[in-house]
Amino acid sequence: MSARILAITNQKGGVGKTTTAVNLAASLASLDQRVLLVDMDPQGNATTGSGVDKQHLRHTVYHLLLGQADVATVCARSTGAGYDLLPANRDLAGAEVELVDSREREYRLKSALHTVAPGYDFILIDCPPALNLLTVNALTAADAVLIPMQCEYFAIEGLADLVNTIKKIKARLNPALVIEGVARVMFDHRNTLAQHVSDQLKGHFGAKVFTTVVPRNVRLAEAPSHGLPALNYDRASRGAQAYVALARELMGRRRAR
Ligand code: ATP
Ligand code: MG
């Protein structure tokens, strides 16, 4: 069975995409899954958060998309966390411009991952906070979309835009694309608005909403500055354990499919 390829996306900035990507990668790896994390954001936060120095990389996702290097050449291993990484840095911002006249420019990531997908159980793609060619590449390569969201005012509204985008990608580039699920992250149980938005979310998305709720937890915010997923920084922390629970849920859904 080939890898389940998940694009972790939300066009809104700072909602927890990278935190979810890095911590799910580490959690799935800790549950004996073979994981590849793809950093599709020129900010390179998933790269740094995996303990890889983004300033001194000879090959990155940029080279992969431009056909200048293959996955094996670009691939780095996250130190200690047990997953593979396709790293990125600001070079990636140039890819969009350079690919503008290329053939099949939306399919670059998909074709690059094609040959390595059978060697993994999960491939997670961390997307930038925009609907640009990089995100389109991720959505074209993915089997499904995992949407992290903060239960705040306007969150549902933003989600409607994302759902429309997914419909367009489905129609034009990737007919098999589905929504894997919506994950409530950075959740504050004491906030009544968060509870309200969470209920609304379940109303809209029903069983697509993951049961696991990731709380606001300072360990999740601290871990990246040490170049570690929370699981490797403070295993017992509520944040780390929430992502392990989310990983189990993902695996359960996969088995049920
Ligand atoms: P961008 O759109 O810029 O790529 P993002 O959606 O990837 O952002 P993150 O970088 O994962 O969002 O998170 C934004 C900030 O919130 C970071 O400083 C991160 O450490 C922090 N953060 C994320 N999740 C949590 C959480 N559950 N508890 C506390 N802090 C969190
Ligand atoms: Mg990010």
PDB file of C-alpha atoms and ligand atoms in Angstrom:
ATOM      1  CA  MET A   1       0.000   0.000   0.000  1.00  0.00           C
ATOM      2  CA  SER A   2       1.355   3.395  -0.996  1.00  0.00           C
ATOM      3  CA  ALA A   3       1.627   6.291   1.446  1.00  0.00           C
ATOM      4  CA  ARG A   4      -1.390   8.321   2.468  1.00  0.00           C
ATOM      5  CA  ILE A   5      -0.443  11.822   1.298  1.00  0.00           C
ATOM      6  CA  LEU A   6      -1.913  14.614   3.403  1.00  0.00           C
ATOM      7  CA  ALA A   7      -1.684  18.341   2.665  1.00  0.00           C
ATOM      8  CA  ILE A   8      -1.836  20.284   5.920  1.00  0.00           C
ATOM      9  CA  THR A   9      -3.388  23.492   4.826  1.00  0.00           C
ATOM     10  CA  ASN A  10      -5.320  26.595   5.779  1.00  0.00           C
ATOM     11  CA  GLN A  11      -4.802  29.837   3.893  1.00  0.00           C
ATOM     12  CA  LYS A  12      -4.975  31.734   7.157  1.00  0.00           C
ATOM     13  CA  GLY A  13      -1.565  32.447   8.704  1.00  0.00           C
ATOM     14  CA  GLY A  14      -0.424  31.318  12.129  1.00  0.00           C
ATOM     15  CA  VAL A  15      -3.212  28.805  12.752  1.00  0.00           C
ATOM     16  CA  GLY A  16      -0.936  25.883  13.630  1.00  0.00           C
ATOM     17  CA  LYS A  17      -0.209  24.218  10.269  1.00  0.00           C
ATOM     18  CA  THR A  18       3.505  23.772  10.856  1.00  0.00           C
ATOM     19  CA  THR A  19       3.085  22.777  14.497  1.00  0.00           C
ATOM     20  CA  THR A  20       0.589  20.151  13.356  1.00  0.00           C
ATOM     21  CA  ALA A  21       2.820  18.935  10.503  1.00  0.00           C
ATOM     22  CA  VAL A  22       5.969  18.555  12.631  1.00  0.00           C
ATOM     23  CA  ASN A  23       4.252  17.030  15.655  1.00  0.00           C
ATOM     24  CA  LEU A  24       2.115  14.652  13.641  1.00  0.00           C
ATOM     25  CA  ALA A  25       5.222  13.522  11.757  1.00  0.00           C
ATOM     26  CA  ALA A  26       7.021  12.798  15.042  1.00  0.00           C
ATOM     27  CA  SER A  27       3.951  11.166  16.609  1.00  0.00           C
ATOM     28  CA  LEU A  28       3.300   8.900  13.630  1.00  0.00           C
ATOM     29  CA  ALA A  29       6.995   7.953  13.598  1.00  0.00           C
ATOM     30  CA  SER A  30       6.814   7.114  17.309  1.00  0.00           C
ATOM     31  CA  LEU A  31       3.941   4.767  16.417  1.00  0.00           C
ATOM     32  CA  ASP A  32       6.210   2.935  13.963  1.00  0.00           C
ATOM     33  CA  GLN A  33       4.904   4.625  10.850  1.00  0.00           C
ATOM     34  CA  ARG A  34       7.305   5.502   8.060  1.00  0.00           C
ATOM     35  CA  VAL A  35       6.887   9.231   7.571  1.00  0.00           C
ATOM     36  CA  LEU A  36       8.090  11.819   5.069  1.00  0.00           C
ATOM     37  CA  LEU A  37       7.487  15.474   5.921  1.00  0.00           C
ATOM     38  CA  VAL A  38       7.574  17.916   3.010  1.00  0.00           C
ATOM     39  CA  ASP A  39       8.196  21.589   3.740  1.00  0.00           C
ATOM     40  CA  MET A  40       6.370  23.544   1.015  1.00  0.00           C
ATOM     41  CA  ASP A  41       6.719  26.919   2.755  1.00  0.00           C
ATOM     42  CA  PRO A  42       9.582  29.342   1.951  1.00  0.00           C
ATOM     43  CA  GLN A  43       9.485  30.330   5.644  1.00  0.00           C
ATOM     44  CA  GLY A  44      11.082  26.917   6.250  1.00  0.00           C
ATOM     45  CA  ASN A  45       9.519  26.570   9.699  1.00  0.00           C
ATOM     46  CA  ALA A  46       8.935  22.840   9.396  1.00  0.00           C
ATOM     47  CA  THR A  47      12.606  22.470   8.448  1.00  0.00           C
ATOM     48  CA  THR A  48      13.861  24.424  11.469  1.00  0.00           C
ATOM     49  CA  GLY A  49      11.308  22.743  13.729  1.00  0.00           C
ATOM     50  CA  SER A  50      12.714  19.382  12.625  1.00  0.00           C
ATOM     51  CA  GLY A  51      16.213  20.395  13.679  1.00  0.00           C
ATOM     52  CA  VAL A  52      17.577  20.984  10.186  1.00  0.00           C
ATOM     53  CA  ASP A  53      19.524  24.196   9.560  1.00  0.00           C
ATOM     54  CA  LYS A  54      17.735  25.846   6.645  1.00  0.00           C
ATOM     55  CA  GLN A  55      20.564  28.302   5.877  1.00  0.00           C
ATOM     56  CA  HIS A  56      23.067  25.674   4.826  1.00  0.00           C
ATOM     57  CA  LEU A  57      21.210  23.347   2.519  1.00  0.00           C
ATOM     58  CA  ARG A  58      22.615  22.403  -0.852  1.00  0.00           C
ATOM     59  CA  HIS A  59      19.367  20.952  -2.083  1.00  0.00           C
ATOM     60  CA  THR A  60      15.825  21.802  -1.099  1.00  0.00           C
ATOM     61  CA  VAL A  61      12.259  21.408  -2.312  1.00  0.00           C
ATOM     62  CA  TYR A  62      13.048  24.277  -4.678  1.00  0.00           C
ATOM     63  CA  HIS A  63      15.477  22.069  -6.609  1.00  0.00           C
ATOM     64  CA  LEU A  64      12.972  19.236  -6.503  1.00  0.00           C
ATOM     65  CA  LEU A  65      10.203  21.339  -8.059  1.00  0.00           C
ATOM     66  CA  LEU A  66      12.527  22.685 -10.741  1.00  0.00           C
ATOM     67  CA  GLY A  67      13.702  19.195 -11.612  1.00  0.00           C
ATOM     68  CA  GLN A  68      17.284  19.944 -10.549  1.00  0.00           C
ATOM     69  CA  ALA A  69      17.433  17.230  -7.857  1.00  0.00           C
ATOM     70  CA  ASP A  70      15.531  14.091  -6.959  1.00  0.00           C
ATOM     71  CA  VAL A  71      13.929  13.158  -3.628  1.00  0.00           C
ATOM     72  CA  ALA A  72      16.912  11.073  -2.494  1.00  0.00           C
ATOM     73  CA  THR A  73      19.260  14.029  -3.019  1.00  0.00           C
ATOM     74  CA  VAL A  74      17.011  16.539  -1.218  1.00  0.00           C
ATOM     75  CA  CYS A  75      15.986  14.221   1.615  1.00  0.00           C
ATOM     76  CA  ALA A  76      17.254  14.961   5.129  1.00  0.00           C
ATOM     77  CA  ARG A  77      16.597  12.996   8.305  1.00  0.00           C
ATOM     78  CA  SER A  78      15.211  14.781  11.355  1.00  0.00           C
ATOM     79  CA  THR A  79      17.682  14.165  14.141  1.00  0.00           C
ATOM     80  CA  GLY A  80      16.185  11.844  16.696  1.00  0.00           C
ATOM     81  CA  ALA A  81      12.556  12.293  15.695  1.00  0.00           C
ATOM     82  CA  GLY A  82      12.547   9.377  13.279  1.00  0.00           C
ATOM     83  CA  TYR A  83      11.128  10.813  10.087  1.00  0.00           C
ATOM     84  CA  ASP A  84      12.466  11.967   6.732  1.00  0.00           C
ATOM     85  CA  LEU A  85      12.258  15.576   5.641  1.00  0.00           C
ATOM     86  CA  LEU A  86      12.267  17.395   2.336  1.00  0.00           C
ATOM     87  CA  PRO A  87      13.519  20.766   3.601  1.00  0.00           C
ATOM     88  CA  ALA A  88      12.883  24.273   2.318  1.00  0.00           C
ATOM     89  CA  ASN A  89      14.140  27.808   2.738  1.00  0.00           C
ATOM     90  CA  ARG A  90      13.515  31.180   1.124  1.00  0.00           C
ATOM     91  CA  ASP A  91      14.776  29.953  -2.259  1.00  0.00           C
ATOM     92  CA  LEU A  92      11.397  28.284  -2.591  1.00  0.00           C
ATOM     93  CA  ALA A  93       9.727  31.689  -2.970  1.00  0.00           C
ATOM     94  CA  GLY A  94      11.403  31.920  -6.391  1.00  0.00           C
ATOM     95  CA  ALA A  95       9.944  28.653  -7.643  1.00  0.00           C
ATOM     96  CA  GLU A  96       6.592  30.161  -8.449  1.00  0.00           C
ATOM     97  CA  VAL A  97       8.075  32.751 -10.808  1.00  0.00           C
ATOM     98  CA  GLU A  98      10.485  30.305 -12.383  1.00  0.00           C
ATOM     99  CA  LEU A  99       7.796  27.731 -13.041  1.00  0.00           C
ATOM    100  CA  VAL A 100       5.306  30.146 -14.502  1.00  0.00           C
ATOM    101  CA  ASP A 101       5.849  29.115 -18.115  1.00  0.00           C
ATOM    102  CA  SER A 102       6.674  25.472 -17.443  1.00  0.00           C
ATOM    103  CA  ARG A 103       4.594  22.574 -18.585  1.00  0.00           C
ATOM    104  CA  GLU A 104       2.642  20.721 -15.927  1.00  0.00           C
ATOM    105  CA  ARG A 105       3.768  23.174 -13.299  1.00  0.00           C
ATOM    106  CA  GLU A 106       0.975  22.142 -10.908  1.00  0.00           C
ATOM    107  CA  TYR A 107       2.145  18.508 -11.001  1.00  0.00           C
ATOM    108  CA  ARG A 108       5.793  18.980 -10.016  1.00  0.00           C
ATOM    109  CA  LEU A 109       5.464  17.756  -6.434  1.00  0.00           C
ATOM    110  CA  LYS A 110       3.111  14.941  -7.402  1.00  0.00           C
ATOM    111  CA  SER A 111       5.549  13.494  -9.914  1.00  0.00           C
ATOM    112  CA  ALA A 112       8.488  13.906  -7.539  1.00  0.00           C
ATOM    113  CA  LEU A 113       6.690  11.992  -4.762  1.00  0.00           C
ATOM    114  CA  HIS A 114       5.359   9.299  -7.059  1.00  0.00           C
ATOM    115  CA  THR A 115       8.442   7.095  -6.941  1.00  0.00           C
ATOM    116  CA  VAL A 116       9.037   7.321  -3.168  1.00  0.00           C
ATOM    117  CA  ALA A 117       5.424   7.086  -1.928  1.00  0.00           C
ATOM    118  CA  PRO A 118       5.452   3.260  -1.683  1.00  0.00           C
ATOM    119  CA  GLY A 119       8.291   3.497   0.858  1.00  0.00           C
ATOM    120  CA  TYR A 120       6.227   5.458   3.380  1.00  0.00           C
ATOM    121  CA  ASP A 121       3.022   5.062   5.372  1.00  0.00           C
ATOM    122  CA  PHE A 122       2.339   8.789   5.548  1.00  0.00           C
ATOM    123  CA  ILE A 123       3.600  11.792   3.599  1.00  0.00           C
ATOM    124  CA  LEU A 124       2.688  15.088   5.271  1.00  0.00           C
ATOM    125  CA  ILE A 125       2.964  18.360   3.368  1.00  0.00           C
ATOM    126  CA  ASP A 126       3.242  21.617   5.315  1.00  0.00           C
ATOM    127  CA  CYS A 127       1.676  24.366   3.181  1.00  0.00           C
ATOM    128  CA  PRO A 128       2.316  28.117   3.190  1.00  0.00           C
ATOM    129  CA  PRO A 129      -0.458  30.488   4.317  1.00  0.00           C
ATOM    130  CA  ALA A 130      -1.516  31.368   0.788  1.00  0.00           C
ATOM    131  CA  LEU A 131      -3.222  29.885  -2.170  1.00  0.00           C
ATOM    132  CA  ASN A 132      -0.240  30.066  -4.510  1.00  0.00           C
ATOM    133  CA  LEU A 133       1.382  27.596  -6.887  1.00  0.00           C
ATOM    134  CA  LEU A 134       3.144  25.893  -3.945  1.00  0.00           C
ATOM    135  CA  THR A 135      -0.169  25.137  -2.235  1.00  0.00           C
ATOM    136  CA  VAL A 136      -1.680  24.076  -5.556  1.00  0.00           C
ATOM    137  CA  ASN A 137       1.229  21.636  -5.993  1.00  0.00           C
ATOM    138  CA  ALA A 138       0.547  20.251  -2.514  1.00  0.00           C
ATOM    139  CA  LEU A 139      -3.185  19.870  -3.153  1.00  0.00           C
ATOM    140  CA  THR A 140      -2.512  18.214  -6.498  1.00  0.00           C
ATOM    141  CA  ALA A 141      -0.089  15.725  -4.948  1.00  0.00           C
ATOM    142  CA  ALA A 142      -2.306  14.927  -1.943  1.00  0.00           C
ATOM    143  CA  ASP A 143      -4.898  12.227  -1.392  1.00  0.00           C
ATOM    144  CA  ALA A 144      -6.538  14.346   1.261  1.00  0.00           C
ATOM    145  CA  VAL A 145      -6.456  17.639   3.111  1.00  0.00           C
ATOM    146  CA  LEU A 146      -5.987  18.011   6.850  1.00  0.00           C
ATOM    147  CA  ILE A 147      -7.171  21.398   8.070  1.00  0.00           C
ATOM    148  CA  PRO A 148      -5.902  22.680  11.414  1.00  0.00           C
ATOM    149  CA  MET A 149      -8.072  25.425  12.804  1.00  0.00           C
ATOM    150  CA  GLN A 150      -8.284  27.719  15.728  1.00  0.00           C
ATOM    151  CA  CYS A 151     -11.814  28.018  17.016  1.00  0.00           C
ATOM    152  CA  GLU A 152     -12.081  31.782  16.692  1.00  0.00           C
ATOM    153  CA  TYR A 153     -14.519  34.263  15.290  1.00  0.00           C
ATOM    154  CA  PHE A 154     -14.297  34.311  11.423  1.00  0.00           C
ATOM    155  CA  ALA A 155     -12.761  30.827  11.428  1.00  0.00           C
ATOM    156  CA  ILE A 156     -15.819  29.240   9.824  1.00  0.00           C
ATOM    157  CA  GLU A 157     -15.936  32.000   7.212  1.00  0.00           C
ATOM    158  CA  GLY A 158     -12.316  31.364   6.250  1.00  0.00           C
ATOM    159  CA  LEU A 159     -13.051  27.686   6.008  1.00  0.00           C
ATOM    160  CA  ALA A 160     -15.708  28.306   3.360  1.00  0.00           C
ATOM    161  CA  ASP A 161     -13.002  29.824   1.116  1.00  0.00           C
ATOM    162  CA  LEU A 162     -10.795  26.815   1.671  1.00  0.00           C
ATOM    163  CA  VAL A 163     -13.589  24.386   0.846  1.00  0.00           C
ATOM    164  CA  ASN A 164     -14.230  26.291  -2.400  1.00  0.00           C
ATOM    165  CA  THR A 165     -10.557  26.086  -3.283  1.00  0.00           C
ATOM    166  CA  ILE A 166     -10.552  22.350  -2.675  1.00  0.00           C
ATOM    167  CA  LYS A 167     -13.576  22.016  -4.983  1.00  0.00           C
ATOM    168  CA  LYS A 168     -11.741  23.898  -7.727  1.00  0.00           C
ATOM    169  CA  ILE A 169      -8.617  21.748  -7.390  1.00  0.00           C
ATOM    170  CA  LYS A 170     -10.796  18.651  -7.476  1.00  0.00           C
ATOM    171  CA  ALA A 171     -12.492  19.786 -10.676  1.00  0.00           C
ATOM    172  CA  ARG A 172      -9.344  20.857 -12.474  1.00  0.00           C
ATOM    173  CA  LEU A 173      -6.321  18.950 -11.167  1.00  0.00           C
ATOM    174  CA  ASN A 174      -7.041  16.208  -8.643  1.00  0.00           C
ATOM    175  CA  PRO A 175     -10.474  14.534  -8.861  1.00  0.00           C
ATOM    176  CA  ALA A 176      -9.731  12.126  -5.995  1.00  0.00           C
ATOM    177  CA  LEU A 177      -8.944  14.836  -3.427  1.00  0.00           C
ATOM    178  CA  VAL A 178     -10.988  14.630  -0.224  1.00  0.00           C
ATOM    179  CA  ILE A 179     -11.020  16.349   3.145  1.00  0.00           C
ATOM    180  CA  GLU A 180      -9.351  14.002   5.624  1.00  0.00           C
ATOM    181  CA  GLY A 181     -10.448  16.034   8.581  1.00  0.00           C
ATOM    182  CA  VAL A 182     -10.564  19.262  10.514  1.00  0.00           C
ATOM    183  CA  ALA A 183      -8.392  19.422  13.624  1.00  0.00           C
ATOM    184  CA  ARG A 184      -9.153  21.860  16.415  1.00  0.00           C
ATOM    185  CA  VAL A 185      -5.820  23.229  17.590  1.00  0.00           C
ATOM    186  CA  MET A 186      -4.558  25.867  20.035  1.00  0.00           C
ATOM    187  CA  PHE A 187      -7.808  25.222  21.818  1.00  0.00           C
ATOM    188  CA  ASP A 188      -8.664  27.090  24.984  1.00  0.00           C
ATOM    189  CA  HIS A 189     -11.351  25.239  26.928  1.00  0.00           C
ATOM    190  CA  ARG A 190     -12.095  28.215  29.156  1.00  0.00           C
ATOM    191  CA  ASN A 191     -13.070  30.346  26.186  1.00  0.00           C
ATOM    192  CA  THR A 192     -16.831  30.132  25.571  1.00  0.00           C
ATOM    193  CA  LEU A 193     -16.470  31.459  22.028  1.00  0.00           C
ATOM    194  CA  ALA A 194     -14.092  28.594  21.240  1.00  0.00           C
ATOM    195  CA  GLN A 195     -16.715  26.126  22.484  1.00  0.00           C
ATOM    196  CA  HIS A 196     -19.349  27.815  20.342  1.00  0.00           C
ATOM    197  CA  VAL A 197     -17.194  27.781  17.185  1.00  0.00           C
ATOM    198  CA  SER A 198     -16.276  24.162  17.912  1.00  0.00           C
ATOM    199  CA  ASP A 199     -19.988  23.250  17.981  1.00  0.00           C
ATOM    200  CA  GLN A 200     -20.556  25.119  14.717  1.00  0.00           C
ATOM    201  CA  LEU A 201     -17.669  23.241  13.182  1.00  0.00           C
ATOM    202  CA  LYS A 202     -19.189  19.903  14.124  1.00  0.00           C
ATOM    203  CA  GLY A 203     -22.462  21.109  12.637  1.00  0.00           C
ATOM    204  CA  HIS A 204     -20.762  21.828   9.296  1.00  0.00           C
ATOM    205  CA  PHE A 205     -18.269  18.985   9.098  1.00  0.00           C
ATOM    206  CA  GLY A 206     -19.784  16.274  11.277  1.00  0.00           C
ATOM    207  CA  ALA A 207     -17.530  13.236  11.601  1.00  0.00           C
ATOM    208  CA  LYS A 208     -14.764  14.977   9.628  1.00  0.00           C
ATOM    209  CA  VAL A 209     -13.910  16.875  12.802  1.00  0.00           C
ATOM    210  CA  PHE A 210     -11.248  14.903  14.677  1.00  0.00           C
ATOM    211  CA  THR A 211     -12.242  13.888  18.199  1.00  0.00           C
ATOM    212  CA  THR A 212      -8.819  14.886  19.486  1.00  0.00           C
ATOM    213  CA  VAL A 213      -8.550  18.518  20.513  1.00  0.00           C
ATOM    214  CA  VAL A 214      -5.040  20.021  20.675  1.00  0.00           C
ATOM    215  CA  PRO A 215      -4.874  22.440  23.601  1.00  0.00           C
ATOM    216  CA  ARG A 216      -2.944  25.661  23.740  1.00  0.00           C
ATOM    217  CA  ASN A 217       0.260  24.442  25.351  1.00  0.00           C
ATOM    218  CA  VAL A 218       3.487  26.357  25.851  1.00  0.00           C
ATOM    219  CA  ARG A 219       5.650  23.272  25.186  1.00  0.00           C
ATOM    220  CA  LEU A 220       4.394  23.182  21.600  1.00  0.00           C
ATOM    221  CA  ALA A 221       5.497  26.792  21.156  1.00  0.00           C
ATOM    222  CA  GLU A 222       8.889  26.266  22.836  1.00  0.00           C
ATOM    223  CA  ALA A 223       9.917  23.043  21.117  1.00  0.00           C
ATOM    224  CA  PRO A 224      10.736  24.549  17.659  1.00  0.00           C
ATOM    225  CA  SER A 225      13.353  26.885  19.152  1.00  0.00           C
ATOM    226  CA  HIS A 226      15.189  23.721  20.219  1.00  0.00           C
ATOM    227  CA  GLY A 227      14.758  22.206  16.746  1.00  0.00           C
ATOM    228  CA  LEU A 228      12.613  19.449  18.192  1.00  0.00           C
ATOM    229  CA  PRO A 229       9.061  18.162  17.914  1.00  0.00           C
ATOM    230  CA  ALA A 230       7.307  18.454  21.308  1.00  0.00           C
ATOM    231  CA  LEU A 231       7.462  14.686  21.735  1.00  0.00           C
ATOM    232  CA  ASN A 232      11.263  14.872  21.826  1.00  0.00           C
ATOM    233  CA  TYR A 233      11.321  18.045  23.895  1.00  0.00           C
ATOM    234  CA  ASP A 234       8.806  17.188  26.616  1.00  0.00           C
ATOM    235  CA  ARG A 235       7.228  13.818  25.956  1.00  0.00           C
ATOM    236  CA  ALA A 236       4.684  14.046  28.777  1.00  0.00           C
ATOM    237  CA  SER A 237       3.423  17.517  27.882  1.00  0.00           C
ATOM    238  CA  ARG A 238      -0.262  17.848  27.047  1.00  0.00           C
ATOM    239  CA  GLY A 239       0.606  19.264  23.642  1.00  0.00           C
ATOM    240  CA  ALA A 240       2.867  16.374  22.677  1.00  0.00           C
ATOM    241  CA  GLN A 241       0.368  13.798  23.893  1.00  0.00           C
ATOM    242  CA  ALA A 242      -2.502  15.468  22.044  1.00  0.00           C
ATOM    243  CA  TYR A 243      -0.615  15.039  18.772  1.00  0.00           C
ATOM    244  CA  VAL A 244       0.031  11.376  19.581  1.00  0.00           C
ATOM    245  CA  ALA A 245      -3.731  10.979  20.057  1.00  0.00           C
ATOM    246  CA  LEU A 246      -4.362  12.755  16.749  1.00  0.00           C
ATOM    247  CA  ALA A 247      -1.861  10.442  15.045  1.00  0.00           C
ATOM    248  CA  ARG A 248      -3.672   7.398  16.450  1.00  0.00           C
ATOM    249  CA  GLU A 249      -6.941   8.786  15.155  1.00  0.00           C
ATOM    250  CA  LEU A 250      -5.443   9.238  11.682  1.00  0.00           C
ATOM    251  CA  MET A 251      -4.131   5.674  11.702  1.00  0.00           C
ATOM    252  CA  GLY A 252      -7.522   4.400  12.848  1.00  0.00           C
ATOM    253  CA  ARG A 253      -9.269   6.206  10.012  1.00  0.00           C
ATOM    254  CA  ARG A 254      -6.798   4.770   7.564  1.00  0.00           C
ATOM    255  CA  ARG A 255      -7.395   1.214   8.761  1.00  0.00           C
ATOM    256  CA  ALA A 256     -11.167   1.733   8.568  1.00  0.00           C
ATOM    257  CA  ARG A 257     -10.977   2.884   4.958  1.00  0.00           C
TER     258      ARG A 257
HETATM  259  P1  ATP B   1       2.127  30.142   8.999  1.00  0.00           P
HETATM  260  O1  ATP B   1       0.799  30.430   8.384  1.00  0.00           O
HETATM  261  O2  ATP B   1       2.952  31.376   9.224  1.00  0.00           O
HETATM  262  O3  ATP B   1       2.871  29.063   8.285  1.00  0.00           O
HETATM  263  P2  ATP B   1       1.226  28.141  10.826  1.00  0.00           P
HETATM  264  O4  ATP B   1      -0.209  28.026  10.433  1.00  0.00           O
HETATM  265  O5  ATP B   1       2.167  27.143  10.303  1.00  0.00           O
HETATM  266  O6  ATP B   1       1.788  29.602  10.476  1.00  0.00           O
HETATM  267  P3  ATP B   1       2.383  27.658  13.399  1.00  0.00           P
HETATM  268  O7  ATP B   1       3.692  28.227  12.985  1.00  0.00           O
HETATM  269  O8  ATP B   1       2.285  26.192  13.548  1.00  0.00           O
HETATM  270  O9  ATP B   1       1.254  28.175  12.421  1.00  0.00           O
HETATM  271  O10 ATP B   1       1.873  28.297  14.753  1.00  0.00           O
HETATM  272  C1  ATP B   1       1.853  29.709  14.950  1.00  0.00           C
HETATM  273  C2  ATP B   1       2.414  30.030  16.330  1.00  0.00           C
HETATM  274  O11 ATP B   1       1.596  29.446  17.338  1.00  0.00           O
HETATM  275  C3  ATP B   1       3.807  29.473  16.553  1.00  0.00           C
HETATM  276  O12 ATP B   1       4.533  30.355  17.344  1.00  0.00           O
HETATM  277  C4  ATP B   1       3.547  28.173  17.314  1.00  0.00           C
HETATM  278  O13 ATP B   1       4.633  27.804  18.142  1.00  0.00           O
HETATM  279  C5  ATP B   1       2.334  28.528  18.134  1.00  0.00           C
HETATM  280  N1  ATP B   1       1.455  27.383  18.409  1.00  0.00           N
HETATM  281  C6  ATP B   1       0.932  26.518  17.498  1.00  0.00           C
HETATM  282  N2  ATP B   1       0.144  25.607  18.080  1.00  0.00           N
HETATM  283  C7  ATP B   1       0.158  25.891  19.407  1.00  0.00           C
HETATM  284  C8  ATP B   1      -0.481  25.328  20.557  1.00  0.00           C
HETATM  285  N3  ATP B   1      -1.303  24.270  20.460  1.00  0.00           N
HETATM  286  N4  ATP B   1      -0.225  25.885  21.772  1.00  0.00           N
HETATM  287  C9  ATP B   1       0.588  26.970  21.873  1.00  0.00           C
HETATM  288  N5  ATP B   1       1.207  27.549  20.841  1.00  0.00           N
HETATM  289  C10 ATP B   1       0.999  27.029  19.614  1.00  0.00           C
HETATM  290 MG    MG B   2       3.707  27.359   8.902  1.00  0.00          MG
END
